[in-house]
Structure formats: structure tokens, C-alpha cells
């Protein structure tokens, strides 16, 4: 019998090429099928930041197959958690969603050395998010 995810999480940053992709990679890795994971950008890039891909590879998570996606109203509306990383004003707001804004440096244009501390900060926040979701229990059914 398939497992119903405990929550749906949408990570949003401007280009959906660095921070939100790393966050999605960590959440998928740490929560597995317990959480539905999405990411999007208000102005998506053509590809995921290569330094972010390399930084994640260093910790055993492959995001090389990920592609930036455009932020849609539907993605926000169908998410339990909407986590913005530098584009909060571009996200529509719906009642009953949990909105968090994670202030993180933008890894755009930086090498892997500069991306590592951003990656590590994202991991810490994602671990706390997983604990919060697990403590809340299963998502209510509609």
C-alpha cells in the first residue's frame, strides 16, 4: 500500500538553480517518501548551478538531473509548507499554508568553496524541518 506523504514542501528561490535545489535534494534524501518535495523559481535559470551540484555530490546527494522550474500558483496552493529563499514577495499567499523565509546567501556565480557553507546551513534547516513535520504527524486528508 503506498504511503501518503506527511506533508508537501515547496522550496522557492529566484532562479531555482542553487538554494532551493539543494534544499529539495536534502529533504528528499532525509525524508524519503514521507514528504512530497518540490522546488521552483520566480525567474528560473536554464540549469542548476554546477557549484551546487558539486557541493551536494560531496555529501552523497546527486541533484545533477534536476531542472529549474517556474513557480506556479498551483504549486503554492497545493503545498503545506512554502519556504522562500530570497523571493518571498513573488509567492502568492494562501490560508492554511506554513510560510517560512530562510535568509541564505545566493550561491549564484560562486565556486564550490563558497557554496559549501550555504549547503551546510540548508542541511541544518532541512533537518529541523523534517523534525517539525515528523512531530506534527500525518497530513489531514481532504
JSON list of C-alpha atoms in Angstrom, two decimals:
[
{"chain": "A", "resi": 1, "resn": "UNK", "atom": "CA", "xyz": [0.00, 0.00, 0.00]},
{"chain": "A", "resi": 2, "resn": "UNK", "atom": "CA", "xyz": [1.55, 3.37, -0.98]},
{"chain": "A", "resi": 3, "resn": "UNK", "atom": "CA", "xyz": [2.50, 5.75, 1.80]},
{"chain": "A", "resi": 4, "resn": "UNK", "atom": "CA", "xyz": [0.64, 9.07, 1.95]},
{"chain": "A", "resi": 5, "resn": "UNK", "atom": "CA", "xyz": [3.18, 11.86, 2.48]},
{"chain": "A", "resi": 6, "resn": "UNK", "atom": "CA", "xyz": [3.01, 13.57, 5.87]},
{"chain": "A", "resi": 7, "resn": "UNK", "atom": "CA", "xyz": [3.40, 16.95, 4.17]},
{"chain": "A", "resi": 8, "resn": "UNK", "atom": "CA", "xyz": [4.11, 18.69, 0.90]},
{"chain": "A", "resi": 9, "resn": "UNK", "atom": "CA", "xyz": [7.01, 21.16, 0.83]},
{"chain": "A", "resi": 10, "resn": "UNK", "atom": "CA", "xyz": [7.80, 23.72, -1.84]},
{"chain": "A", "resi": 11, "resn": "UNK", "atom": "CA", "xyz": [11.21, 25.41, -1.85]},
{"chain": "A", "resi": 12, "resn": "UNK", "atom": "CA", "xyz": [11.35, 28.68, -3.79]},
{"chain": "A", "resi": 13, "resn": "UNK", "atom": "CA", "xyz": [14.27, 30.88, -4.80]},
{"chain": "A", "resi": 14, "resn": "UNK", "atom": "CA", "xyz": [14.61, 33.31, -7.67]},
{"chain": "A", "resi": 15, "resn": "UNK", "atom": "CA", "xyz": [16.42, 31.08, -10.18]},
{"chain": "A", "resi": 16, "resn": "UNK", "atom": "CA", "xyz": [15.62, 27.62, -8.72]},
{"chain": "A", "resi": 17, "resn": "UNK", "atom": "CA", "xyz": [19.22, 26.78, -9.51]},
{"chain": "A", "resi": 18, "resn": "UNK", "atom": "CA", "xyz": [21.02, 26.70, -6.14]},
{"chain": "A", "resi": 19, "resn": "UNK", "atom": "CA", "xyz": [19.46, 27.10, -2.71]},
{"chain": "A", "resi": 20, "resn": "UNK", "atom": "CA", "xyz": [16.05, 25.61, -3.48]},
{"chain": "A", "resi": 21, "resn": "UNK", "atom": "CA", "xyz": [17.58, 22.73, -5.42]},
{"chain": "A", "resi": 22, "resn": "UNK", "atom": "CA", "xyz": [19.96, 21.89, -2.57]},
{"chain": "A", "resi": 23, "resn": "UNK", "atom": "CA", "xyz": [17.10, 22.09, -0.06]},
{"chain": "A", "resi": 24, "resn": "UNK", "atom": "CA", "xyz": [14.94, 19.79, -2.19]},
{"chain": "A", "resi": 25, "resn": "UNK", "atom": "CA", "xyz": [17.84, 17.35, -2.52]},
{"chain": "A", "resi": 26, "resn": "UNK", "atom": "CA", "xyz": [18.38, 17.26, 1.25]},
{"chain": "A", "resi": 27, "resn": "UNK", "atom": "CA", "xyz": [14.68, 16.88, 2.04]},
{"chain": "A", "resi": 28, "resn": "UNK", "atom": "CA", "xyz": [14.27, 14.04, -0.45]},
{"chain": "A", "resi": 29, "resn": "UNK", "atom": "CA", "xyz": [17.38, 12.36, 0.97]},
{"chain": "A", "resi": 30, "resn": "UNK", "atom": "CA", "xyz": [16.40, 12.80, 4.63]},
{"chain": "A", "resi": 31, "resn": "UNK", "atom": "CA", "xyz": [12.63, 12.25, 4.49]},
{"chain": "A", "resi": 32, "resn": "UNK", "atom": "CA", "xyz": [12.24, 9.89, 1.55]},
{"chain": "A", "resi": 33, "resn": "UNK", "atom": "CA", "xyz": [8.61, 9.32, 0.59]},
{"chain": "A", "resi": 34, "resn": "UNK", "atom": "CA", "xyz": [7.34, 10.70, 3.93]},
{"chain": "A", "resi": 35, "resn": "UNK", "atom": "CA", "xyz": [7.32, 14.17, 2.38]},
{"chain": "A", "resi": 36, "resn": "UNK", "atom": "CA", "xyz": [6.36, 15.38, -1.10]},
{"chain": "A", "resi": 37, "resn": "UNK", "atom": "CA", "xyz": [9.18, 17.67, -2.26]},
{"chain": "A", "resi": 38, "resn": "UNK", "atom": "CA", "xyz": [9.01, 20.39, -4.91]},
{"chain": "A", "resi": 39, "resn": "UNK", "atom": "CA", "xyz": [11.10, 23.38, -5.87]},
{"chain": "A", "resi": 40, "resn": "UNK", "atom": "CA", "xyz": [10.55, 26.31, -8.19]},
{"chain": "A", "resi": 41, "resn": "UNK", "atom": "CA", "xyz": [11.78, 29.77, -9.06]},
{"chain": "A", "resi": 42, "resn": "UNK", "atom": "CA", "xyz": [10.17, 33.10, -9.84]},
{"chain": "A", "resi": 43, "resn": "UNK", "atom": "CA", "xyz": [12.64, 33.54, -12.73]},
{"chain": "A", "resi": 44, "resn": "UNK", "atom": "CA", "xyz": [14.12, 30.07, -13.32]},
{"chain": "A", "resi": 45, "resn": "UNK", "atom": "CA", "xyz": [17.61, 29.64, -14.72]},
{"chain": "A", "resi": 46, "resn": "UNK", "atom": "CA", "xyz": [18.49, 27.40, -17.65]},
{"chain": "A", "resi": 47, "resn": "UNK", "atom": "CA", "xyz": [20.24, 24.85, -15.43]},
{"chain": "A", "resi": 48, "resn": "UNK", "atom": "CA", "xyz": [21.14, 24.02, -11.86]},
{"chain": "A", "resi": 49, "resn": "UNK", "atom": "CA", "xyz": [24.23, 25.82, -10.56]},
{"chain": "A", "resi": 50, "resn": "UNK", "atom": "CA", "xyz": [27.23, 23.49, -11.19]},
{"chain": "A", "resi": 51, "resn": "UNK", "atom": "CA", "xyz": [28.83, 24.54, -7.88]},
{"chain": "A", "resi": 52, "resn": "UNK", "atom": "CA", "xyz": [25.63, 23.50, -6.06]},
{"chain": "A", "resi": 53, "resn": "UNK", "atom": "CA", "xyz": [25.65, 20.16, -7.89]},
{"chain": "A", "resi": 54, "resn": "UNK", "atom": "CA", "xyz": [29.29, 19.58, -6.87]},
{"chain": "A", "resi": 55, "resn": "UNK", "atom": "CA", "xyz": [28.72, 20.67, -3.25]},
{"chain": "A", "resi": 56, "resn": "UNK", "atom": "CA", "xyz": [25.82, 18.23, -2.95]},
{"chain": "A", "resi": 57, "resn": "UNK", "atom": "CA", "xyz": [27.79, 15.47, -4.63]},
{"chain": "A", "resi": 58, "resn": "UNK", "atom": "CA", "xyz": [30.40, 15.89, -1.88]},
{"chain": "A", "resi": 59, "resn": "UNK", "atom": "CA", "xyz": [27.78, 14.85, 0.71]},
{"chain": "A", "resi": 60, "resn": "UNK", "atom": "CA", "xyz": [26.47, 11.95, -1.37]},
{"chain": "A", "resi": 61, "resn": "UNK", "atom": "CA", "xyz": [23.39, 13.59, -2.91]},
{"chain": "A", "resi": 62, "resn": "UNK", "atom": "CA", "xyz": [23.04, 13.80, -6.69]},
{"chain": "A", "resi": 63, "resn": "UNK", "atom": "CA", "xyz": [21.00, 16.76, -7.95]},
{"chain": "A", "resi": 64, "resn": "UNK", "atom": "CA", "xyz": [22.61, 16.76, -11.41]},
{"chain": "A", "resi": 65, "resn": "UNK", "atom": "CA", "xyz": [19.37, 15.55, -13.02]},
{"chain": "A", "resi": 66, "resn": "UNK", "atom": "CA", "xyz": [17.27, 18.34, -11.50]},
{"chain": "A", "resi": 67, "resn": "UNK", "atom": "CA", "xyz": [15.97, 21.12, -13.75]},
{"chain": "A", "resi": 68, "resn": "UNK", "atom": "CA", "xyz": [14.82, 24.62, -12.70]},
{"chain": "A", "resi": 69, "resn": "UNK", "atom": "CA", "xyz": [11.05, 25.02, -12.83]},
{"chain": "A", "resi": 70, "resn": "UNK", "atom": "CA", "xyz": [8.81, 28.08, -12.88]},
{"chain": "A", "resi": 71, "resn": "UNK", "atom": "CA", "xyz": [6.85, 28.94, -9.75]},
{"chain": "A", "resi": 72, "resn": "UNK", "atom": "CA", "xyz": [3.12, 28.42, -10.25]},
{"chain": "A", "resi": 73, "resn": "UNK", "atom": "CA", "xyz": [0.15, 29.40, -8.13]},
{"chain": "A", "resi": 74, "resn": "UNK", "atom": "CA", "xyz": [-0.95, 25.75, -8.12]},
{"chain": "A", "resi": 75, "resn": "UNK", "atom": "CA", "xyz": [2.39, 24.60, -6.65]},
{"chain": "A", "resi": 76, "resn": "UNK", "atom": "CA", "xyz": [1.99, 27.06, -3.78]},
{"chain": "A", "resi": 77, "resn": "UNK", "atom": "CA", "xyz": [-1.69, 26.27, -3.27]},
{"chain": "A", "resi": 78, "resn": "UNK", "atom": "CA", "xyz": [-1.07, 22.52, -3.02]},
{"chain": "A", "resi": 79, "resn": "UNK", "atom": "CA", "xyz": [1.87, 22.76, -0.58]},
{"chain": "A", "resi": 80, "resn": "UNK", "atom": "CA", "xyz": [1.66, 22.54, 3.20]},
{"chain": "A", "resi": 81, "resn": "UNK", "atom": "CA", "xyz": [4.97, 24.38, 3.62]},
{"chain": "A", "resi": 82, "resn": "UNK", "atom": "CA", "xyz": [6.26, 27.11, 1.32]},
{"chain": "A", "resi": 83, "resn": "UNK", "atom": "CA", "xyz": [9.86, 28.00, 2.04]},
{"chain": "A", "resi": 84, "resn": "UNK", "atom": "CA", "xyz": [11.23, 31.05, 0.27]},
{"chain": "A", "resi": 85, "resn": "UNK", "atom": "CA", "xyz": [14.88, 31.91, -0.10]},
{"chain": "A", "resi": 86, "resn": "UNK", "atom": "CA", "xyz": [15.06, 35.42, -1.45]},
{"chain": "A", "resi": 87, "resn": "UNK", "atom": "CA", "xyz": [11.82, 35.81, -3.39]},
{"chain": "A", "resi": 88, "resn": "UNK", "atom": "CA", "xyz": [9.07, 35.93, -0.77]},
{"chain": "A", "resi": 89, "resn": "UNK", "atom": "CA", "xyz": [7.34, 38.82, -2.48]},
{"chain": "A", "resi": 90, "resn": "UNK", "atom": "CA", "xyz": [6.87, 36.76, -5.65]},
{"chain": "A", "resi": 91, "resn": "UNK", "atom": "CA", "xyz": [4.96, 33.97, -3.86]},
{"chain": "A", "resi": 92, "resn": "UNK", "atom": "CA", "xyz": [1.18, 34.05, -3.64]},
{"chain": "A", "resi": 93, "resn": "UNK", "atom": "CA", "xyz": [-0.20, 33.58, -0.13]},
{"chain": "A", "resi": 94, "resn": "UNK", "atom": "CA", "xyz": [-2.99, 31.13, 0.69]},
{"chain": "A", "resi": 95, "resn": "UNK", "atom": "CA", "xyz": [-4.59, 30.49, 4.07]},
{"chain": "A", "resi": 96, "resn": "UNK", "atom": "CA", "xyz": [-3.64, 27.27, 5.85]},
{"chain": "A", "resi": 97, "resn": "UNK", "atom": "CA", "xyz": [-0.11, 27.09, 4.48]},
{"chain": "A", "resi": 98, "resn": "UNK", "atom": "CA", "xyz": [3.01, 27.47, 6.58]},
{"chain": "A", "resi": 99, "resn": "UNK", "atom": "CA", "xyz": [5.31, 30.11, 5.08]},
{"chain": "A", "resi": 100, "resn": "UNK", "atom": "CA", "xyz": [8.95, 30.30, 6.11]},
{"chain": "A", "resi": 101, "resn": "UNK", "atom": "CA", "xyz": [11.61, 32.62, 4.74]},
{"chain": "A", "resi": 102, "resn": "UNK", "atom": "CA", "xyz": [15.14, 31.27, 5.03]},
{"chain": "A", "resi": 103, "resn": "UNK", "atom": "CA", "xyz": [17.70, 34.04, 4.69]},
{"chain": "A", "resi": 104, "resn": "UNK", "atom": "CA", "xyz": [20.60, 32.39, 2.90]},
{"chain": "A", "resi": 105, "resn": "UNK", "atom": "CA", "xyz": [23.33, 33.78, 0.70]},
{"chain": "A", "resi": 106, "resn": "UNK", "atom": "CA", "xyz": [22.78, 33.31, -3.02]},
{"chain": "A", "resi": 107, "resn": "UNK", "atom": "CA", "xyz": [25.34, 30.85, -4.42]},
{"chain": "A", "resi": 108, "resn": "UNK", "atom": "CA", "xyz": [24.98, 32.23, -7.98]},
{"chain": "A", "resi": 109, "resn": "UNK", "atom": "CA", "xyz": [28.34, 32.91, -9.58]},
{"chain": "A", "resi": 110, "resn": "UNK", "atom": "CA", "xyz": [30.31, 31.41, -6.68]},
{"chain": "A", "resi": 111, "resn": "UNK", "atom": "CA", "xyz": [32.67, 28.48, -6.61]},
{"chain": "A", "resi": 112, "resn": "UNK", "atom": "CA", "xyz": [32.12, 25.29, -4.63]},
{"chain": "A", "resi": 113, "resn": "UNK", "atom": "CA", "xyz": [34.24, 26.63, -1.72]},
{"chain": "A", "resi": 114, "resn": "UNK", "atom": "CA", "xyz": [31.74, 29.45, -1.19]},
{"chain": "A", "resi": 115, "resn": "UNK", "atom": "CA", "xyz": [28.74, 27.16, -1.71]},
{"chain": "A", "resi": 116, "resn": "UNK", "atom": "CA", "xyz": [29.73, 24.64, 0.99]},
{"chain": "A", "resi": 117, "resn": "UNK", "atom": "CA", "xyz": [28.72, 26.84, 3.97]},
{"chain": "A", "resi": 118, "resn": "UNK", "atom": "CA", "xyz": [25.41, 27.67, 2.25]},
{"chain": "A", "resi": 119, "resn": "UNK", "atom": "CA", "xyz": [24.84, 23.94, 1.66]},
{"chain": "A", "resi": 120, "resn": "UNK", "atom": "CA", "xyz": [25.59, 23.19, 5.32]},
{"chain": "A", "resi": 121, "resn": "UNK", "atom": "CA", "xyz": [23.21, 25.91, 6.53]},
{"chain": "A", "resi": 122, "resn": "UNK", "atom": "CA", "xyz": [20.48, 24.50, 4.29]},
{"chain": "A", "resi": 123, "resn": "UNK", "atom": "CA", "xyz": [21.06, 20.99, 5.64]},
{"chain": "A", "resi": 124, "resn": "UNK", "atom": "CA", "xyz": [20.67, 22.22, 9.24]},
{"chain": "A", "resi": 125, "resn": "UNK", "atom": "CA", "xyz": [17.39, 23.95, 8.37]},
{"chain": "A", "resi": 126, "resn": "UNK", "atom": "CA", "xyz": [16.07, 20.96, 6.44]},
{"chain": "A", "resi": 127, "resn": "UNK", "atom": "CA", "xyz": [16.88, 18.64, 9.35]},
{"chain": "A", "resi": 128, "resn": "UNK", "atom": "CA", "xyz": [14.87, 20.91, 11.67]},
{"chain": "A", "resi": 129, "resn": "UNK", "atom": "CA", "xyz": [12.02, 20.97, 9.14]},
{"chain": "A", "resi": 130, "resn": "UNK", "atom": "CA", "xyz": [11.95, 17.16, 8.98]},
{"chain": "A", "resi": 131, "resn": "UNK", "atom": "CA", "xyz": [11.77, 17.03, 12.78]},
{"chain": "A", "resi": 132, "resn": "UNK", "atom": "CA", "xyz": [8.89, 19.54, 12.75]},
{"chain": "A", "resi": 133, "resn": "UNK", "atom": "CA", "xyz": [6.98, 17.60, 10.09]},
{"chain": "A", "resi": 134, "resn": "UNK", "atom": "CA", "xyz": [7.53, 14.30, 11.90]},
{"chain": "A", "resi": 135, "resn": "UNK", "atom": "CA", "xyz": [6.33, 15.81, 15.20]},
{"chain": "A", "resi": 136, "resn": "UNK", "atom": "CA", "xyz": [3.17, 17.15, 13.52]},
{"chain": "A", "resi": 137, "resn": "UNK", "atom": "CA", "xyz": [2.17, 13.69, 12.33]},
{"chain": "A", "resi": 138, "resn": "UNK", "atom": "CA", "xyz": [0.32, 12.73, 9.14]},
{"chain": "A", "resi": 139, "resn": "UNK", "atom": "CA", "xyz": [-1.27, 15.39, 6.96]},
{"chain": "A", "resi": 140, "resn": "UNK", "atom": "CA", "xyz": [-5.04, 15.71, 7.28]},
{"chain": "A", "resi": 141, "resn": "UNK", "atom": "CA", "xyz": [-6.98, 14.07, 4.49]},
{"chain": "A", "resi": 142, "resn": "UNK", "atom": "CA", "xyz": [-9.30, 16.21, 2.39]}
]
